[in-house]
Coordinates of C-alpha atoms in Angstrom, one line a residue:
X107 CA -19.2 -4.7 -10.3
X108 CA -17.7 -3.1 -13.6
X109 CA -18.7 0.6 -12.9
X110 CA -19.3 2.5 -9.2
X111 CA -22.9 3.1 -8.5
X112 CA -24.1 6.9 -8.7
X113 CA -24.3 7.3 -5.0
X114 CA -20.6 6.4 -4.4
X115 CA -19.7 8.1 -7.5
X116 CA -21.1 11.1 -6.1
X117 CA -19.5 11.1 -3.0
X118 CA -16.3 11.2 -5.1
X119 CA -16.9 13.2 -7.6
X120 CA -17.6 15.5 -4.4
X121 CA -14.3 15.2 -2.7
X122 CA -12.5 15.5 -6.2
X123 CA -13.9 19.1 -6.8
X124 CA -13.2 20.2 -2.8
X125 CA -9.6 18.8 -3.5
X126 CA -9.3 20.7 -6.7
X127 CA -10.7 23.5 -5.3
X128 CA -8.1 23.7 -2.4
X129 CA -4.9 22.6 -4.9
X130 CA -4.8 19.2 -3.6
X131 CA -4.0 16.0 -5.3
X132 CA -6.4 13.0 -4.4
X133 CA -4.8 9.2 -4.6
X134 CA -7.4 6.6 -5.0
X135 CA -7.2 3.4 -3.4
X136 CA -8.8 0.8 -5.3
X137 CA -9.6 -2.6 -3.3
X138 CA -12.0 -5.4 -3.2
X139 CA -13.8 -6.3 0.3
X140 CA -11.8 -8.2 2.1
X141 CA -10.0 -11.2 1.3
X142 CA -13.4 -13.3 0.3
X143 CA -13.8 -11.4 -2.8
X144 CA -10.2 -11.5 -3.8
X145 CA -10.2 -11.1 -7.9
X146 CA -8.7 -14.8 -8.3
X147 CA -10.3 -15.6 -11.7
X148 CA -10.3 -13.9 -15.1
X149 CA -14.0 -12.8 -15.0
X150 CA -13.0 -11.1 -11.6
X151 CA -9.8 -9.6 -12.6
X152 CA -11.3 -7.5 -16.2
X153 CA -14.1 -6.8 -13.7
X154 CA -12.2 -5.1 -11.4
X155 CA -10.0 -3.5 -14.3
X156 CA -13.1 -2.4 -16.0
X157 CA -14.3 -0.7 -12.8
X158 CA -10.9 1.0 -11.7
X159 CA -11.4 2.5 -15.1
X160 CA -14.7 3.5 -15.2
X161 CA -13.3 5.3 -12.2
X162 CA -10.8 6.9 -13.7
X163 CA -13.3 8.2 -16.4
X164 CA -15.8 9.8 -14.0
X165 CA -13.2 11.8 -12.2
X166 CA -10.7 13.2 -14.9
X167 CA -9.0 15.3 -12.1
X168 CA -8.0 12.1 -10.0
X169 CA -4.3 11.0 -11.7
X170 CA -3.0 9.1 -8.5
X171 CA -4.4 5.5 -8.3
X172 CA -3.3 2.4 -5.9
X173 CA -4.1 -0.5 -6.8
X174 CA -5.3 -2.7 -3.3
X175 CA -4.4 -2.7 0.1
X176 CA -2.3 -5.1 1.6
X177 CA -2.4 -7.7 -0.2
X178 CA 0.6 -9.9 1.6
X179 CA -1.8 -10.2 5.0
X180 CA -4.6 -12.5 4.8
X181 CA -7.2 -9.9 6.2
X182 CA -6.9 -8.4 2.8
X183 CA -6.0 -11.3 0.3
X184 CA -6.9 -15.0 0.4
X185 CA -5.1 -17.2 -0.1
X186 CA -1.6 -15.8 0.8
X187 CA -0.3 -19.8 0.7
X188 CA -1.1 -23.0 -0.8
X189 CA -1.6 -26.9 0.8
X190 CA 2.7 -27.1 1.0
X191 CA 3.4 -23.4 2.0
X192 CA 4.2 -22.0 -1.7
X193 CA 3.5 -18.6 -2.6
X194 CA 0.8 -17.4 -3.9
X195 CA -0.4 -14.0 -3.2
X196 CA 2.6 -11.8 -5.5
X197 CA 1.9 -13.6 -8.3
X198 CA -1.7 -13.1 -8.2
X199 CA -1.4 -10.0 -7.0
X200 CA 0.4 -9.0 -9.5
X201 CA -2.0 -10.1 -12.3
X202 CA -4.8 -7.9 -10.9
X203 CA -2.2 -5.0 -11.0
X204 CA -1.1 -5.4 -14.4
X205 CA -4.3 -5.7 -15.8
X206 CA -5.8 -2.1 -14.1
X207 CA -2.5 -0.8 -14.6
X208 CA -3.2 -1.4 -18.8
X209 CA -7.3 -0.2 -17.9
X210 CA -5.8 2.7 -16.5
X211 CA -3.4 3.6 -18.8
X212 CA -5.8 3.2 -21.8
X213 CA -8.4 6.3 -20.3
X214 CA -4.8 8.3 -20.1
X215 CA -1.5 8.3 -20.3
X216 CA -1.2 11.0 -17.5
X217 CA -2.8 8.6 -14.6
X218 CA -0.1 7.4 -12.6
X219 CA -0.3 4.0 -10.8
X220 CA 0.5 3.3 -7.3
X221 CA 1.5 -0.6 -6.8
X222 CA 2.2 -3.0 -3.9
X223 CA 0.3 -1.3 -1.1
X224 CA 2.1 -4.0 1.1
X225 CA 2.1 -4.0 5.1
X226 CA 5.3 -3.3 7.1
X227 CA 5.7 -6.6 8.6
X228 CA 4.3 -10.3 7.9
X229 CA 5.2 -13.9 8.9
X230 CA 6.8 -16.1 5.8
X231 CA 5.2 -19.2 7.6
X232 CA 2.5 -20.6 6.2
X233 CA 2.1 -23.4 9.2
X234 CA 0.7 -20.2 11.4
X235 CA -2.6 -20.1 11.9
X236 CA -2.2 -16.4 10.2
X237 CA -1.0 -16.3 6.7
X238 CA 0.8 -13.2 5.7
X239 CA 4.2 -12.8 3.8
X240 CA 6.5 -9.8 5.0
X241 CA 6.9 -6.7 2.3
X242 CA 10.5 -8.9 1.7
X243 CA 9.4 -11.4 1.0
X244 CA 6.2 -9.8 -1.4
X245 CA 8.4 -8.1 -3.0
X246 CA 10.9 -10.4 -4.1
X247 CA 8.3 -12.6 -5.1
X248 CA 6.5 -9.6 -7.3
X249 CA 10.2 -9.7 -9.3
X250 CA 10.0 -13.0 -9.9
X251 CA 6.1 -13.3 -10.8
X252 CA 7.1 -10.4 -13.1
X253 CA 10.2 -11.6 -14.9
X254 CA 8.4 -15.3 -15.3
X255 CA 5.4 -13.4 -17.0
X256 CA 7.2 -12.3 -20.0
X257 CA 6.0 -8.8 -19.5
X258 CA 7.3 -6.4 -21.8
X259 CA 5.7 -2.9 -19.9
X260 CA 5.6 -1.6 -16.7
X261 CA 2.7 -3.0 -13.9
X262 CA 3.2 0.1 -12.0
X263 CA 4.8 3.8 -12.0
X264 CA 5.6 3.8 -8.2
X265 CA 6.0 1.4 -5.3
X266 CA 3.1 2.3 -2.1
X267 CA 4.3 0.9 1.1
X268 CA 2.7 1.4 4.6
X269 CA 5.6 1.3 6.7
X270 CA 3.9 1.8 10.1
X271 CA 6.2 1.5 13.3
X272 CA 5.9 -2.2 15.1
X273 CA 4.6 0.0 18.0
X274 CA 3.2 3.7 18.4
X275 CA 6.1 4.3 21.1
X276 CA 8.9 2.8 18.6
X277 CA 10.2 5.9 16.9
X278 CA 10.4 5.8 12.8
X279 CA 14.2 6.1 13.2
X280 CA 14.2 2.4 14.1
X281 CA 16.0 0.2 11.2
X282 CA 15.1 -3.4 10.9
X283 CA 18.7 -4.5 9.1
X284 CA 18.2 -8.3 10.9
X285 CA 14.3 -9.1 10.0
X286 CA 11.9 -8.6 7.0
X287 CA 9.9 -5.9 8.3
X288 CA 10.3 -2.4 6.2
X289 CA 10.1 1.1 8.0
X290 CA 10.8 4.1 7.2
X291 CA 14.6 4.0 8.6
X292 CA 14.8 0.8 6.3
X293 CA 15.1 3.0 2.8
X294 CA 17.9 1.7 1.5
X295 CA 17.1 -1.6 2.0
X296 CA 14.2 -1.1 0.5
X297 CA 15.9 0.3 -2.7
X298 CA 17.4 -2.7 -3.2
X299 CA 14.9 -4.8 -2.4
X300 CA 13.1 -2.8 -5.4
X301 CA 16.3 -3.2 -7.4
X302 CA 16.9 -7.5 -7.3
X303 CA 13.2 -7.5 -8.0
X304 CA 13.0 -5.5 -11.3
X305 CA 15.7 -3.8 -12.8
X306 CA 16.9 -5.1 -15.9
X307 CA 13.6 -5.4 -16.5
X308 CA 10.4 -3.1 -18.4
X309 CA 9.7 -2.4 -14.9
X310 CA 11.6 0.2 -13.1
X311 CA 13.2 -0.7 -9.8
X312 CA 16.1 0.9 -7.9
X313 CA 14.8 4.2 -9.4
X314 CA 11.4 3.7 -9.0
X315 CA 9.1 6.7 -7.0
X316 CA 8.4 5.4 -3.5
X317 CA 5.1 6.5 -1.5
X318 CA 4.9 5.5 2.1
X319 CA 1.3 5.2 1.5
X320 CA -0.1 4.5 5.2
X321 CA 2.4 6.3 8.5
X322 CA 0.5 6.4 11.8
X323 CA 1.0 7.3 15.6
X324 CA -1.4 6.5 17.9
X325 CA -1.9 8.8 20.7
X326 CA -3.6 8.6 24.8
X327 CA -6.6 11.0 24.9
X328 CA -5.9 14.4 26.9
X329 CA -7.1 13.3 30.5
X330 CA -10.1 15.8 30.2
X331 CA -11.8 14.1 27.6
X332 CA -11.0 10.3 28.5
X333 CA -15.1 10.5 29.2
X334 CA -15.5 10.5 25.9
X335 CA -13.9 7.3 24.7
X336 CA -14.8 3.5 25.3
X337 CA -13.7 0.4 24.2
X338 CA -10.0 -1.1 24.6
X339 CA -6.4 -1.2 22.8
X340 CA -4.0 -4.1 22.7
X341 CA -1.3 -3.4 24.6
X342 CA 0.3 -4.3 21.8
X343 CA -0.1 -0.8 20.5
X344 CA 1.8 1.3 23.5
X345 CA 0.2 4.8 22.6
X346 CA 2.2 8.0 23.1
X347 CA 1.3 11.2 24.8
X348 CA 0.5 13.6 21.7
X349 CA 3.6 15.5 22.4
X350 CA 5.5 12.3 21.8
X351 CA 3.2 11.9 18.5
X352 CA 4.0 15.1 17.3
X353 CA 8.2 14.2 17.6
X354 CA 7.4 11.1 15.9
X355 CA 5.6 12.5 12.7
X356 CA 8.3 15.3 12.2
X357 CA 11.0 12.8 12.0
X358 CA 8.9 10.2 9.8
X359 CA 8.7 13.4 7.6
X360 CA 12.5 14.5 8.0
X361 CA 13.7 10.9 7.0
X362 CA 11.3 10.8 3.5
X363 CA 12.3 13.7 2.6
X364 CA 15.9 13.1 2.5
X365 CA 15.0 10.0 0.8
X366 CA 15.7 10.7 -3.0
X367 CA 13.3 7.9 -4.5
X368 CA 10.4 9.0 -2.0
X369 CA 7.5 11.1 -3.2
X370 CA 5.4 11.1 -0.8
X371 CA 3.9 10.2 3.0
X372 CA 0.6 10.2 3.7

């Protein structure tokens, strides 16, 4: 697809005016389905360029725009590896960006574009039967996919991260200084992640705005209205009682805001 189709346009165009309406800003997130569509080719990248634009021209109030989700886990982008465990995914990744970063840019300068996207925590190994890279190791990569491209602009004006907690019951004051997982605790390693991979470069790094773009706490329901729920969690997930939750998202917000490059936490 180069343009969304009315219905789905609609529906935007819908929650644009109740956003306006109420003094809120919108941020679009921009993906393909899944990693079997992944824009690999040239047709698939200008197709998704054209249609991130044609976005952008429907809904003149919308200025915030992320480009993908997730893109160093293999649910999202395929393939992360190739046959002797090279990279692949920044680099490609990283075409698809700068080419609806320049779509974008072209309907108006004002639009402001939300790269990266990248998951809190991935492997490095491509022998797993998972593939997924860790935001580390994405993001280095990014730098050099960048300076190697000869780029002479900008791919994007701020870095989105979802730096979700490796559990619900881990708080977000929890640094990983000893693996490649990013949290929010993990700012200044982050920073200079941002920095290696881009400054000296067109492309802003160490000073570049920040978004935690994805922060979530999963909570137990209230006892009263367990009835209403089925299914299972992982116990992987270790839920937290909602007053627990609560402690959790004040200091997530706390920490950004001391952070100087962060602009936001959604």
């Amino acid at each position: 697809q180069t343009a969304p189709v009315e219905a789905e346009l609609a529906a935007l165009r819908n929650a644009a005016f109740a956003a306006t309406a109420n003094r809120m800003q919108v941020v679009l997130v921009v993906s393909h389905r899944g990693s079997r569509t992944t824009p690999l080719t040239d047709e698939a990248r200008a197709q998704f360029a054209q249609y991130t634009a044609a976005l952008a021209r429907a809904l003149p109030t919308v200025r915030y725009f992320t480009i993908g989700n997730e893109p160093n886990l293999n649910g999202f982008w395929m393939p992360q590896f190739g046959p002797s465990g090279e990279s692949l995914s920044p680099a490609a990744y990283l075409r698809v960006l700068a080419e609806a970063y320049d779509a974008l840019k072209a309907v108006s300068g004002r639009i402001k574009v939300l790269g990266g996207a990248v998951s809190p925590r991935g492997a490095d190994n491509y022998l797993l039967s998972r593939h997924t890279h860790s935001p580390t190791k994405f993001l280095q990569e990014l730098g050099v996919a960048y300076r190697a491209s000869g780029r002479t602009k900008p791919v994007m004006d701020a870095l989105s991260i979802n730096p979700f907690p490796d559990n619900s019951s881990q708080s977000p004051t929890t640094a990983h200084p000893n693996s490649t997982s990013i949290g929010v605790a993990d700012y200044e390693k982050l920073v200079k992640l941002l920095a290696t991979a881009f400054d000296g470069t067109a492309q802003p790094g160490s000073k570049l705005p920040i978004y935690y773009g994805e922060f979530g706490v999963e909570s137990l329901p209230p006892q009263e209205k367990l009835a209403l729920y089925d299914g299972t969690e992982p116990t992987t997930t270790r839920p937290v009682d909602e007053k627990t939750q609560a402690t959790h998202y004040r200091k997530a917000l706390e920490l950004a805001f001391c952070q100087p490059n962060v602009a936001g936490i959604f």
